XYZ file of C-alpha atoms in Angstrom:
744
model
C 96.149 109.545 116.908
C 97.459 106.643 118.556
C 99.447 103.927 116.579
C 97.556 100.975 115.124
C 98.822 97.239 115.137
C 97.821 94.051 113.293
C 98.865 90.870 115.101
C 102.342 91.071 114.178
C 102.735 94.144 112.195
C 103.153 97.802 112.732
C 100.859 99.527 110.159
C 102.619 102.588 109.674
C 106.011 103.902 108.777
C 107.903 103.860 105.715
C 111.570 103.726 107.256
C 113.429 102.427 110.093
C 117.090 101.786 111.035
C 118.838 98.768 109.930
C 118.183 95.885 112.697
C 121.329 94.793 114.310
C 123.593 92.664 111.965
C 123.680 89.252 112.468
C 126.724 88.444 110.303
C 128.870 91.248 109.255
C 132.281 91.294 107.820
C 134.434 92.923 105.031
C 135.171 90.826 101.910
C 137.622 91.093 98.914
C 135.380 92.434 96.404
C 138.126 92.777 93.833
C 136.588 95.040 91.076
C 133.082 94.715 92.293
C 132.015 98.036 91.975
C 132.104 99.894 88.776
C 133.341 103.055 90.216
C 136.312 101.370 91.449
C 139.535 102.137 88.934
C 140.866 99.097 87.478
C 144.448 99.963 88.798
C 142.949 99.968 92.435
C 140.571 97.050 91.853
C 142.651 94.692 94.156
C 142.563 96.958 96.864
C 138.875 97.511 97.003
C 136.762 96.126 99.784
C 133.132 95.611 100.478
C 130.888 94.733 103.271
C 128.796 91.655 103.387
C 125.960 91.491 106.022
C 123.412 88.633 106.647
C 120.511 89.465 108.799
C 118.104 86.912 109.955
C 114.744 88.563 110.179
C 113.351 85.194 111.181
C 114.089 81.496 110.541
C 112.152 82.022 107.236
C 113.356 85.345 106.160
C 117.195 86.083 105.517
C 118.648 89.430 104.352
C 121.718 89.881 102.443
C 123.533 93.245 101.752
C 126.714 93.756 99.937
C 127.703 97.479 99.876
C 131.055 99.387 99.198
C 132.835 100.480 102.609
C 132.389 104.125 101.112
C 128.588 103.474 101.177
C 127.860 102.118 104.351
C 124.873 103.537 105.929
C 121.309 103.166 106.897
C 119.634 100.659 104.455
C 116.333 101.664 102.530
C 113.303 100.151 104.233
C 110.985 101.080 101.601
C 108.037 98.797 101.886
C 109.529 96.652 104.929
C 107.785 96.332 108.043
C 109.755 97.926 111.087
C 111.099 95.188 113.597
C 113.386 94.729 116.633
C 117.025 94.017 116.179
C 118.154 90.256 116.634
C 121.338 88.463 118.275
C 124.514 87.910 116.433
C 125.369 84.545 114.855
C 128.374 82.429 114.986
C 130.882 82.815 112.050
C 133.143 80.062 112.091
C 135.643 79.949 109.430
C 136.430 76.672 107.143
C 139.963 75.404 106.272
C 139.303 76.378 102.804
C 138.614 80.120 103.690
C 135.067 79.845 103.183
C 132.457 80.271 105.966
C 129.378 78.330 106.793
C 126.637 80.171 108.861
C 123.579 78.686 110.633
C 120.277 80.220 109.742
C 117.500 78.153 111.480
C 117.583 74.862 110.033
C 119.477 75.944 106.933
C 123.088 76.493 106.466
C 124.527 79.316 104.352
C 127.896 78.605 102.608
C 129.647 81.723 101.797
C 132.465 81.786 99.213
C 134.472 84.624 97.723
C 135.765 85.202 94.035
C 133.176 85.829 93.040
C 130.983 86.115 96.081
C 128.534 83.074 96.177
C 126.060 82.207 98.886
C 124.643 78.597 98.817
C 121.804 78.191 101.137
C 120.884 74.289 101.920
C 118.347 72.682 103.809
C 119.287 70.105 106.767
C 119.057 67.023 104.193
C 121.742 68.798 102.001
C 118.921 70.207 99.333
C 120.175 73.369 97.810
C 117.205 75.844 98.509
C 118.647 78.733 96.668
C 121.935 79.927 95.510
C 122.922 83.578 94.648
C 126.132 84.920 92.780
C 127.227 88.569 92.964
C 128.880 89.618 89.574
C 131.993 92.038 89.805
C 132.097 95.433 88.385
C 128.642 96.152 89.652
C 126.992 93.483 87.576
C 123.711 91.423 87.983
C 122.822 89.143 90.819
C 122.597 85.856 89.368
C 119.937 83.316 91.508
C 118.867 79.869 91.166
C 115.344 79.368 89.251
C 114.998 75.621 89.758
C 112.625 73.501 87.766
C 109.091 74.568 88.836
C 106.874 77.733 87.438
C 108.134 80.949 88.956
C 105.297 83.503 90.080
C 104.941 87.236 91.147
C 106.627 90.644 90.224
C 103.347 92.502 90.949
C 100.349 93.577 88.942
C 100.000 93.491 85.246
C 103.087 91.363 84.589
C 102.672 88.434 82.314
C 102.437 85.613 81.572
C 101.414 83.676 85.084
C 104.737 81.781 85.069
C 107.300 84.413 84.408
C 110.184 82.078 83.266
C 111.352 82.963 80.061
C 110.627 86.868 80.340
C 112.461 89.854 80.900
C 110.759 92.817 83.257
C 112.191 96.323 83.266
C 109.861 97.053 86.183
C 108.295 100.132 84.364
C 105.230 101.624 86.398
C 102.005 102.629 84.946
C 99.767 102.394 81.847
C 101.712 101.616 78.763
C 99.858 101.062 75.481
C 100.166 97.599 74.176
C 100.110 95.957 77.698
C 97.434 98.251 78.795
C 95.057 97.070 76.195
C 94.782 93.573 77.833
C 96.711 93.183 81.192
C 95.993 96.896 82.469
C 98.421 98.969 84.393
C 101.731 97.697 85.715
C 102.541 97.734 89.204
C 105.943 96.270 89.818
C 107.190 94.852 92.563
C 110.809 92.978 92.390
C 109.358 89.904 94.251
C 109.496 86.299 92.883
C 107.945 83.236 93.979
C 109.703 79.892 93.244
C 107.068 76.853 93.447
C 109.759 74.705 94.954
C 109.525 76.780 98.107
C 111.666 79.885 97.800
C 110.775 83.594 97.446
C 113.182 86.670 96.492
C 112.728 90.239 97.079
C 115.306 92.580 95.532
C 115.063 95.797 97.743
C 115.724 97.897 94.799
C 112.321 99.279 93.374
C 114.297 99.930 89.961
C 116.055 97.453 87.752
C 115.427 94.729 85.655
C 114.690 91.114 86.120
C 115.665 88.757 83.385
C 114.147 85.022 83.539
C 115.202 83.980 80.226
C 118.023 81.459 81.238
C 118.900 78.703 83.152
C 119.422 81.155 86.113
C 117.642 84.390 86.921
C 119.256 87.963 87.044
C 118.672 90.933 88.783
C 120.394 93.953 87.003
C 119.938 97.118 89.420
C 119.967 100.314 88.055
C 123.506 101.723 87.193
C 123.423 103.996 90.034
C 122.524 101.657 92.629
C 125.887 100.127 93.851
C 124.363 98.387 96.911
C 123.024 94.906 96.465
C 120.135 94.139 98.797
C 118.233 90.723 98.618
C 115.637 89.062 100.796
C 115.376 85.054 100.602
C 112.256 83.831 101.985
C 112.243 79.879 102.340
C 109.224 77.832 103.598
C 107.757 74.485 103.523
C 104.542 75.064 101.986
C 102.930 77.990 99.828
C 100.848 79.058 102.901
C 103.871 79.570 104.820
C 105.918 81.240 102.342
C 103.103 83.820 101.802
C 102.710 84.368 105.431
C 106.634 85.264 105.426
C 106.103 87.602 102.697
C 103.196 89.479 104.721
C 105.871 89.203 107.939
C 108.279 91.147 105.725
C 106.098 93.469 104.017
C 102.975 93.790 106.401
C 99.685 91.925 106.804
C 96.871 93.326 104.644
C 94.659 95.890 106.419
C 90.986 94.988 107.651
C 88.785 96.895 105.668
C 85.390 97.833 106.206
C 82.551 95.358 105.653
C 80.838 97.753 103.007
C 83.942 98.019 100.982
C 83.306 94.348 99.974
C 79.770 95.180 98.533
C 78.735 96.563 94.960
C 80.142 99.923 94.256
C 78.569 101.847 91.140
C 80.924 104.337 89.456
C 79.913 107.316 87.291
C 81.599 109.790 84.775
C 79.491 112.537 83.390
C 76.734 113.759 85.472
C 73.638 115.669 84.240
C 72.251 117.168 87.424
C 71.575 117.049 91.219
C 68.584 114.913 90.381
C 70.399 112.339 88.202
C 72.567 111.443 91.133
C 69.962 110.976 93.963
C 67.552 109.362 91.571
C 70.210 106.764 90.632
C 70.388 105.836 94.389
C 66.799 105.479 94.459
C 66.450 103.553 91.665
C 69.043 100.742 93.000
C 66.679 100.388 96.126
C 63.467 100.340 94.122
C 65.108 97.719 91.731
C 66.242 95.455 94.680
C 69.708 95.800 93.031
C 72.095 95.458 96.158
C 74.615 98.164 96.256
C 76.824 99.767 98.883
C 78.679 102.858 97.367
C 78.416 105.636 94.672
C 81.842 106.524 93.171
C 81.949 109.947 91.171
C 84.799 110.710 88.688
C 86.296 114.360 88.851
C 85.758 116.842 85.810
C 88.673 116.637 83.688
C 88.337 113.323 82.637
C 84.754 113.884 81.884
C 82.570 117.143 81.073
C 80.923 117.268 84.211
C 82.113 115.445 87.180
C 81.970 116.037 91.143
C 84.866 118.944 91.109
C 85.118 121.709 89.000
C 88.513 120.763 87.424
C 91.524 118.248 87.545
C 92.769 118.048 91.110
C 90.273 120.612 92.529
C 88.907 120.251 95.924
C 85.494 122.331 94.984
C 82.298 120.720 94.038
C 80.986 121.331 90.829
C 77.715 123.318 91.426
C 75.773 121.884 88.557
C 75.598 118.293 90.238
C 76.475 118.926 93.513
C 75.105 122.483 94.772
C 74.612 121.294 98.431
C 76.868 118.126 99.072
C 76.306 117.861 102.789
C 72.609 117.694 102.048
C 73.106 115.373 99.184
C 75.662 113.125 101.001
C 73.085 112.966 103.924
C 70.086 111.891 101.945
C 72.620 109.284 100.240
C 73.528 108.174 103.531
C 69.992 107.568 104.793
C 69.707 105.348 101.563
C 72.365 103.636 102.987
C 75.114 104.473 100.328
C 78.652 105.569 100.854
C 80.321 108.232 98.817
C 83.844 107.878 96.961
C 85.361 110.654 95.205
C 87.876 110.506 92.518
C 91.075 112.835 92.870
C 93.980 113.431 90.737
C 97.362 115.483 90.371
C 99.336 114.670 93.608
C 102.524 116.568 94.112
C 105.118 114.900 92.071
C 107.656 114.377 94.566
C 105.148 113.545 97.625
C 106.748 112.642 100.669
C 106.652 112.496 104.525
C 103.520 111.698 106.731
C 100.408 113.262 107.803
C 101.897 113.342 111.196
C 104.638 115.550 110.393
C 104.828 119.039 112.049
C 106.759 121.857 112.013
C 108.677 123.252 108.816
C 108.219 119.664 107.106
C 104.497 120.169 107.255
C 104.524 123.548 105.566
C 106.184 121.970 102.396
C 103.350 121.717 99.719
C 104.824 118.318 98.532
C 104.700 116.747 102.125
C 101.606 114.458 102.913
C 100.642 116.612 106.029
C 100.285 119.748 103.992
C 98.551 117.960 100.860
C 96.309 115.996 102.849
C 94.648 118.983 104.842
C 93.084 119.650 101.213
C 90.784 116.745 101.790
C 89.442 117.665 105.192
C 86.504 120.111 104.405
C 85.506 117.753 101.841
C 85.731 114.826 103.847
C 83.744 116.399 106.578
C 80.632 116.905 104.410
C 80.181 113.232 104.604
C 82.770 111.583 102.166
C 83.488 108.001 103.058
C 86.100 107.138 100.796
C 88.645 108.343 98.213
C 89.653 107.224 94.666
C 93.392 108.611 94.161
C 93.985 108.278 90.159
C 97.264 108.665 88.113
C 100.407 108.925 89.689
C 102.021 106.736 87.261
C 105.287 108.870 87.341
C 105.495 109.055 90.851
C 108.772 107.529 92.275
C 108.210 104.139 94.278
C 108.712 106.118 97.776
C 106.150 109.011 96.637
C 103.648 106.050 95.470
C 103.874 104.282 98.581
C 103.683 107.469 100.836
C 100.226 108.211 98.958
C 98.976 104.973 99.746
C 99.771 105.635 103.727
C 98.483 109.095 103.361
C 95.047 107.965 102.375
C 95.056 105.425 105.223
C 96.727 107.681 108.190
C 94.920 110.700 107.067
C 91.421 109.541 107.334
C 92.129 108.146 110.696
C 92.958 111.641 111.533
C 89.471 112.893 110.708
C 87.623 109.862 111.692
C 89.850 108.046 114.257
C 87.398 104.900 114.892
C 86.482 104.522 111.280
C 88.337 102.047 109.165
C 89.604 104.009 105.661
C 88.867 103.142 102.061
C 90.603 104.405 99.376
C 91.174 102.606 95.676
C 94.534 103.132 93.995
C 96.139 102.766 90.635
C 99.768 102.742 91.955
C 101.677 101.176 94.939
C 104.701 99.203 95.764
C 105.606 96.525 98.434
C 103.642 96.860 101.442
C 100.643 98.784 99.819
C 98.242 96.025 101.288
C 98.753 97.787 104.649
C 96.755 100.789 103.468
C 94.748 100.643 100.404
C 93.174 98.781 97.279
C 94.209 98.423 93.809
C 92.848 98.019 90.646
C 93.826 97.251 87.317
C 93.810 100.505 85.372
C 92.167 101.569 82.023
C 91.776 98.203 80.203
C 89.971 97.929 77.062
C 86.679 96.211 76.638
C 87.631 92.662 74.735
C 87.260 89.412 75.412
C 91.096 88.677 75.612
C 91.408 91.580 78.307
C 88.704 89.706 80.366
C 90.573 86.512 80.099
C 93.871 88.152 80.980
C 92.364 89.800 84.226
C 92.101 86.421 85.863
C 95.639 85.946 85.773
C 96.315 89.523 87.037
C 94.209 89.183 89.847
C 95.880 85.852 90.738
C 99.245 87.322 90.770
C 98.457 90.342 92.180
C 97.426 88.226 95.107
C 100.672 86.234 94.928
C 102.417 89.735 95.120
C 100.836 90.466 98.485
C 98.021 92.632 97.076
C 94.726 90.954 98.239
C 92.292 93.937 97.716
C 92.022 94.084 93.925
C 89.891 94.429 90.989
C 88.904 95.722 87.533
C 86.694 98.127 85.573
C 83.792 95.733 85.173
C 83.302 95.517 81.444
C 86.606 97.150 80.635
C 87.315 100.808 80.660
C 87.498 101.609 76.986
C 84.740 100.527 74.694
C 85.548 98.489 71.772
C 83.709 96.797 68.825
C 83.652 93.911 71.079
C 81.602 95.546 73.693
C 78.224 93.632 74.110
C 75.834 92.881 76.694
C 77.408 89.426 76.620
C 80.943 90.486 77.709
C 79.551 92.807 80.200
C 77.559 89.882 81.760
C 80.347 87.679 81.838
C 82.877 90.437 83.263
C 80.298 91.115 85.907
C 80.043 87.621 86.918
C 83.953 87.332 87.360
C 83.783 90.670 89.107
C 81.346 89.281 91.882
C 84.086 87.023 92.506
C 86.857 89.477 92.933
C 87.560 91.360 96.034
C 86.740 94.696 94.538
C 83.193 94.602 92.916
C 82.995 97.471 90.790
C 81.483 98.723 87.557
C 83.075 101.587 85.655
C 84.080 102.860 82.286
C 83.290 105.363 79.395
C 79.623 105.381 78.397
C 79.299 104.695 81.993
C 75.575 104.080 81.672
C 76.383 100.601 80.060
C 77.911 99.923 83.309
C 74.703 100.324 85.215
C 72.776 96.567 85.891
C 69.959 98.151 83.715
C 72.151 99.967 81.545
C 71.590 97.614 78.586
C 67.835 98.122 78.494
C 67.779 101.872 78.311
C 67.986 102.128 74.573
C 70.813 104.319 74.453
C 74.537 104.867 75.519
C 74.510 108.403 76.170
C 76.393 110.189 77.375
C 78.746 108.507 75.203
C 81.853 111.141 75.399
C 82.841 110.536 71.896
C 82.125 111.837 68.526
C 79.928 110.212 65.861
C 82.665 108.435 63.981
C 84.385 107.098 67.153
C 80.876 106.271 68.409
C 79.561 104.199 65.294
C 83.038 102.466 64.996
C 83.262 101.210 68.636
C 79.778 100.943 70.294
C 77.261 98.376 69.985
C 74.338 99.189 67.508
C 71.108 100.850 69.233
C 69.200 97.847 68.752
C 71.527 96.091 71.057
C 70.520 98.287 73.956
C 67.172 96.605 74.575
C 68.329 93.550 76.514
C 65.717 92.523 79.195
C 68.449 89.674 80.545
C 71.031 91.659 81.790
C 69.392 93.315 84.885
C 68.081 89.908 85.870
C 71.524 88.190 85.667
C 73.346 91.053 87.480
C 70.606 90.951 90.097
C 71.410 87.135 90.803
C 75.190 87.771 91.083
C 74.697 90.831 93.205
C 72.374 88.727 95.597
C 74.738 85.817 95.626
C 77.849 88.189 96.428
C 75.819 89.386 99.411
C 74.673 86.122 100.587
C 78.270 85.004 100.315
C 79.449 88.107 102.527
C 79.853 85.900 105.754
C 82.207 83.667 103.795
C 84.022 86.408 102.028
C 84.335 88.558 105.237
C 85.639 85.520 107.272
C 88.052 84.982 104.422
C 89.164 88.753 104.800
C 89.839 88.048 108.378
C 92.158 85.078 107.299
C 93.773 87.117 104.729
C 94.187 90.144 107.441
C 95.883 87.222 109.764
C 98.020 85.112 107.458
C 98.493 87.276 104.414
C 96.979 84.814 102.225
C 95.121 86.326 99.162
C 91.543 86.255 98.653
C 91.806 85.108 95.147
C 93.999 82.066 95.451
C 96.245 80.489 93.111
C 95.410 76.688 92.877
C 99.217 76.080 93.560
C 98.604 77.162 97.038
C 96.423 74.106 97.923
C 97.825 71.816 95.526
C 101.751 72.454 95.005
C 102.342 68.826 93.870
C 99.822 68.859 90.912
C 101.607 70.495 87.880
C 98.228 71.251 86.165
C 96.919 73.085 89.149
C 100.179 74.926 89.519
C 99.779 75.843 85.942
C 96.136 77.126 86.008
C 96.011 80.834 85.189
C 92.076 80.781 84.266
C 90.511 79.499 87.337
C 91.267 80.291 91.104
C 90.176 79.560 94.634
C 87.812 81.993 96.180
C 88.785 81.809 99.788
C 89.606 78.280 101.044
C 86.462 76.436 99.455
C 85.293 77.745 96.087
C 86.731 77.245 92.799
C 85.979 79.826 90.342
C 85.824 79.377 86.466
C 84.721 82.588 84.683
C 83.384 81.912 81.212
C 85.764 83.814 78.964
C 84.949 83.077 75.333
C 82.244 84.775 73.287
C 79.262 82.561 72.766
C 80.469 79.872 75.071
C 77.992 77.015 75.878
C 80.363 74.905 77.779
C 83.312 75.550 80.012
C 85.948 73.010 80.620
C 87.576 73.202 83.751
C 90.539 71.306 85.776
C 89.628 70.156 88.993
C 92.627 69.116 91.488
C 92.555 65.707 93.344
C 89.837 65.184 95.792
C 86.328 65.210 95.625
C 84.078 68.408 94.445
C 80.401 69.582 94.203
C 78.935 71.404 91.551
C 77.761 74.791 93.503
C 74.529 75.180 91.317
C 73.510 71.675 90.612
C 74.712 70.286 93.913
C 76.118 67.321 92.231
C 79.412 65.517 93.359
C 82.369 64.678 91.123
C 85.834 63.330 91.488
C 88.757 65.817 90.580
C 92.342 65.189 89.116
C 90.827 65.731 85.841
C 89.208 68.037 83.645
C 85.355 68.504 83.813
C 83.011 70.031 81.227
C 79.926 71.983 82.351
C 77.205 73.397 80.168
C 76.828 76.980 80.618
C 74.104 79.450 79.579
C 74.260 83.411 79.884
C 73.300 83.366 83.455
C 75.823 80.758 84.743
C 79.425 80.569 85.401
C 80.788 77.232 87.081
C 81.409 77.035 90.519
C 82.661 74.319 92.564
C 83.028 73.653 96.404
C 85.595 71.392 97.830
C 84.066 68.315 99.713
C 84.260 69.050 103.429
C 83.509 72.551 102.916
C 81.135 74.436 105.314
C 79.905 77.549 103.430
C 78.131 80.273 105.590
C 75.377 81.769 103.562
C 73.401 84.786 104.500
C 69.881 86.111 103.574
C 69.762 88.520 100.484
C 70.668 92.202 101.499
C 70.237 95.378 99.657
C 73.730 96.820 101.601
C 76.407 95.083 103.614
C 75.257 95.942 107.160
C 71.651 95.606 106.601
C 69.609 94.070 109.382
C 67.672 91.264 108.325
C 65.459 88.753 110.360
C 66.289 85.802 108.251
C 68.916 83.460 109.901
C 72.212 82.427 108.468
C 72.460 79.016 106.786
C 75.852 76.600 107.337
C 75.691 74.771 103.984
C 77.811 71.611 104.655
C 79.284 69.955 101.437
C 80.049 66.227 102.525
C 82.661 63.717 101.361
C 85.490 64.724 103.501
C 86.118 65.947 106.962
C 86.139 69.772 107.160
C 86.157 72.995 108.987
C 85.350 76.641 108.976
C 86.032 79.566 111.256
C 83.055 82.075 110.808
C 84.538 85.627 111.664
C 82.073 88.432 112.673
C 82.649 91.955 114.241
C 80.832 95.466 113.726
C 82.581 95.923 110.165
C 83.366 99.638 110.630
C 85.587 100.111 113.752
C 88.651 99.105 115.296
C 87.060 97.059 118.059
C 88.254 93.867 116.493
C 91.637 94.873 118.181
C 90.674 94.856 121.257
C 88.652 91.503 121.149
C 85.532 92.917 120.022
C 84.297 90.121 117.396
C 83.035 86.697 117.451
C 84.167 83.354 115.960
C 82.177 80.430 115.318
C 84.119 77.136 114.843
C 82.362 74.741 112.828
C 83.596 71.382 112.464
C 82.370 68.635 110.125
C 83.075 64.839 110.853
C 82.203 63.053 107.587
C 82.265 59.475 109.034
C 79.764 60.418 112.226
C 78.052 62.896 109.874
C 78.054 65.421 112.757
C 78.842 69.179 112.584
C 79.977 70.647 115.974
C 79.779 74.394 116.639
C 81.324 76.222 119.384
C 82.593 79.636 120.101
C 86.390 80.315 119.747
C 88.362 80.661 122.951
C 90.281 83.827 121.612
C 87.165 85.955 121.654
C 86.447 88.706 124.174
C 82.976 89.487 123.254
C 80.018 87.312 124.492
C 78.290 85.264 122.449
C 74.657 86.254 121.715
C 71.744 83.874 121.153
C 71.222 83.284 117.478
C 69.315 80.736 115.138
C 71.250 78.941 112.344
C 69.785 76.937 109.584
C 72.157 73.835 108.837
C 71.946 72.088 105.359
C 73.737 69.082 104.278
C 74.148 69.139 100.421
C 72.376 65.885 99.027
C 70.279 65.377 101.794
C 66.950 66.372 101.663
C 65.396 69.015 104.377
C 67.488 70.770 106.897
C 67.717 71.458 110.519
C 67.048 74.639 112.481
C 69.383 74.947 115.858
C 69.698 77.790 118.445
C 73.262 78.833 119.936
C 73.505 80.074 123.418
C 77.269 80.385 123.554
C 77.514 76.870 124.586
C 79.141 73.782 122.122
C 76.610 71.991 120.095
C 76.573 69.029 117.706
C 74.219 68.559 115.149
C 73.746 64.987 113.912
C 72.710 64.053 110.519
C-alpha cells in the first residue's frame, strides 16, 4: 500500500530517528540524576540538546551521558533534519542561542533556559531541578488549557494531574474517560509538550511543575510559541500531525444498539428510519459480553451471533441498499499490542503484533463492514494505545486502499487525530454530565483531537434520565463532530424511543430498574421524535458548512468545536467561557444545560451577531438572554458570515435536486471557502476536489463567487440560491466556472 500524505504530515509511523542536533553540548549537571552517588556528583555530566523543528517549535532534551541514544518519538510526526545553529558563549559563561525571532539564554547551576521575543519579553522559562527532580516552567497570568480529554476544570490552573488513563469512578460519572496528553496551552501564546506519557503535572503554584516517572532520567520538552491561537494550534498539528480527512458519511447521524432480538429487528429498524424520514448514515452494533445478545458470540470474538446475524453478508447488502453503513464493536486487544500492519516475517507472527491481530478483522470486514468501534484498552500503555489507533487506519487501507477508514476509540495519545475518532466513555445520564461534556469537547479540540463526541443521553441511566434530558443532549450532539446515540436501555436512544411505552430491553433487575429509570407514563412523549427530526434535518442541511470546516481542520489543525479564545484571545470573558463554543468559524452554540430552563443566558464576544432562528441582529460584548422552549437551543451567527445550507437529506451522499443555498449574514465583510469532494476516496490528495470562494462586501452589498485557483477538478455548472438575512426575497444564480458577482 502506498504511503499517504496530508499537506504537511506523513500519516504513518510511530517512531523515527532524532533530527540532526541544532545545539548540543555537555553541561555540568552536578547531582542532576538521582542515580549519581553523592560522592561523584561533581563529576557527573549531562547533555543538553536544542532542536529547532521550526521557527515555532523547539525541542529541549537533557539526558545523562550514559543514556544517550535515540529519543522517543511517540506521537511525533517524522521530519527531516535541520542545520546547526551558532552557539556563541557570553563573558559570564552563559550561552545565547538564536531561534527564529527568539533568543534562548542558557544558564547553569541549576540549568535554566529563558526564551525571549525580539522586544525582550519573556515568552517561556524552564528550570531543570537536580537529583532527577521536576521541570519548572512559567505559567504566566492567563488561563491554561489542554492536557487531553476528561481533565477539568477548563482552566487547568490550580490543578494537579497524574495523567492516569481510562475510566475511573468519580471522574467518569461527570467528565467521562480520561485520555491524558501532557500538552499545555498558555493563553499568552505558548504551548508545552512533555514527551513523557507518564508523570505528574502540578499547576497549583505560581510556576508549573512537571514531574516525570522515577524511572525516566531524560527530560524531553517541546516549547511552542506563536502570535495567535490559530498559529499555536497549527504548530501543535505540525508537531503531532494534522487530523485525517474522514469520510463524509461519518459526519452524519449514527445509531448505536445493545441487546438485539432478531434478524428481523435489525433490518426493520433500518426501514423505520427511512419510513419516518429521520436522517441516519450508520448503524453500530455492540458485541455480546457487554449485553446478552450482540453482533458476535462473546467478548473479543470475530464470529457472528447466529441469532441476530445468521447471514451477515446478505444483511449488510440489504442495509447498504438502504444507504446505511455498518460499524461493529470489538474489545480485548493484545495487552502489549505493538508494531504495524505492514510488519512482515517473524514480527508479523507475534500474536501481539498489529499485523497478526489485524488479520482477525479481514474476513469480517470483507462481508461489508464499513467501520469499527474498538472499545476498552484503558490499561494499554501509551505506545500500544497509539499503535491500536494507527492499526485501524492503516489496516482498513490494506483491505480497501481507496476508501477512507472509520474507527471510534476510547483511548489514544498525542497524534491519534491522524487516524481515529474519540468518544468520552461511559458517562452517567445526569444534567451535570451534559454540562461538563461541553467543556470536555472544547478541551479535546484544544488538545489536538477534533473528531470527538459523547454517548447521547449518557451511557448509564440514572433517576435524572428523562425525555427532556435526552432532547437537550441530542441538540448538543447535533453540534458535536460525532453525532451518535448510545446507552443502556438503548431503545430510549432511538429518536422515537420515548413514545414506545417501554424501555425494554432494560438489562437491569427490577429493583435497579425502578430506582433509576423513568416511570412508564413518561414513555408516551410525542414531542421527542419531532424535535429529533428537526435537529437531524439541521445537521444534514449544515453538512456543506461542516464538511468545509473539516477540510479546514485537516489543513490547519484547528478543531471543529472551537473555544471562544481562538477568535477572541483579548476578551477575558470569552477565554473563560466553557459552556459555549464556536461550531466552525461562524456559529456560536449555546446548549441548554439546566432542567426546566425557559431562558438561556449567553455571553457574545465583541462584534455584531445574528440570532440563527429569529434572524435578528444584536451587538456583542455582553450577555444576552434568549427565551427557549424544549425544541430550541440558542445559535448565534457572526455578522459577515456566509453559511452554505443544503437541502434536507436522509443520508450524507444522497443526490437531491434542490440547490444549495448561501445564506449571508450582513453587518461586516466576510468570506467562506466551500469545499467539496467525493466524500469517500483519496482523490482529494491529487486535486480531485472543488472550492468555491465566497466573499461578502458589506459596504457594496455584493457577494463575489469564484473557483479557487488551487483546484484541479473542473467546475460543473450549478445553481445556487443566495439569501441575504434581513432582506425579503432571494436570488437564484447559475455558476459556469467563471467568477460571478451578485448585487443586493
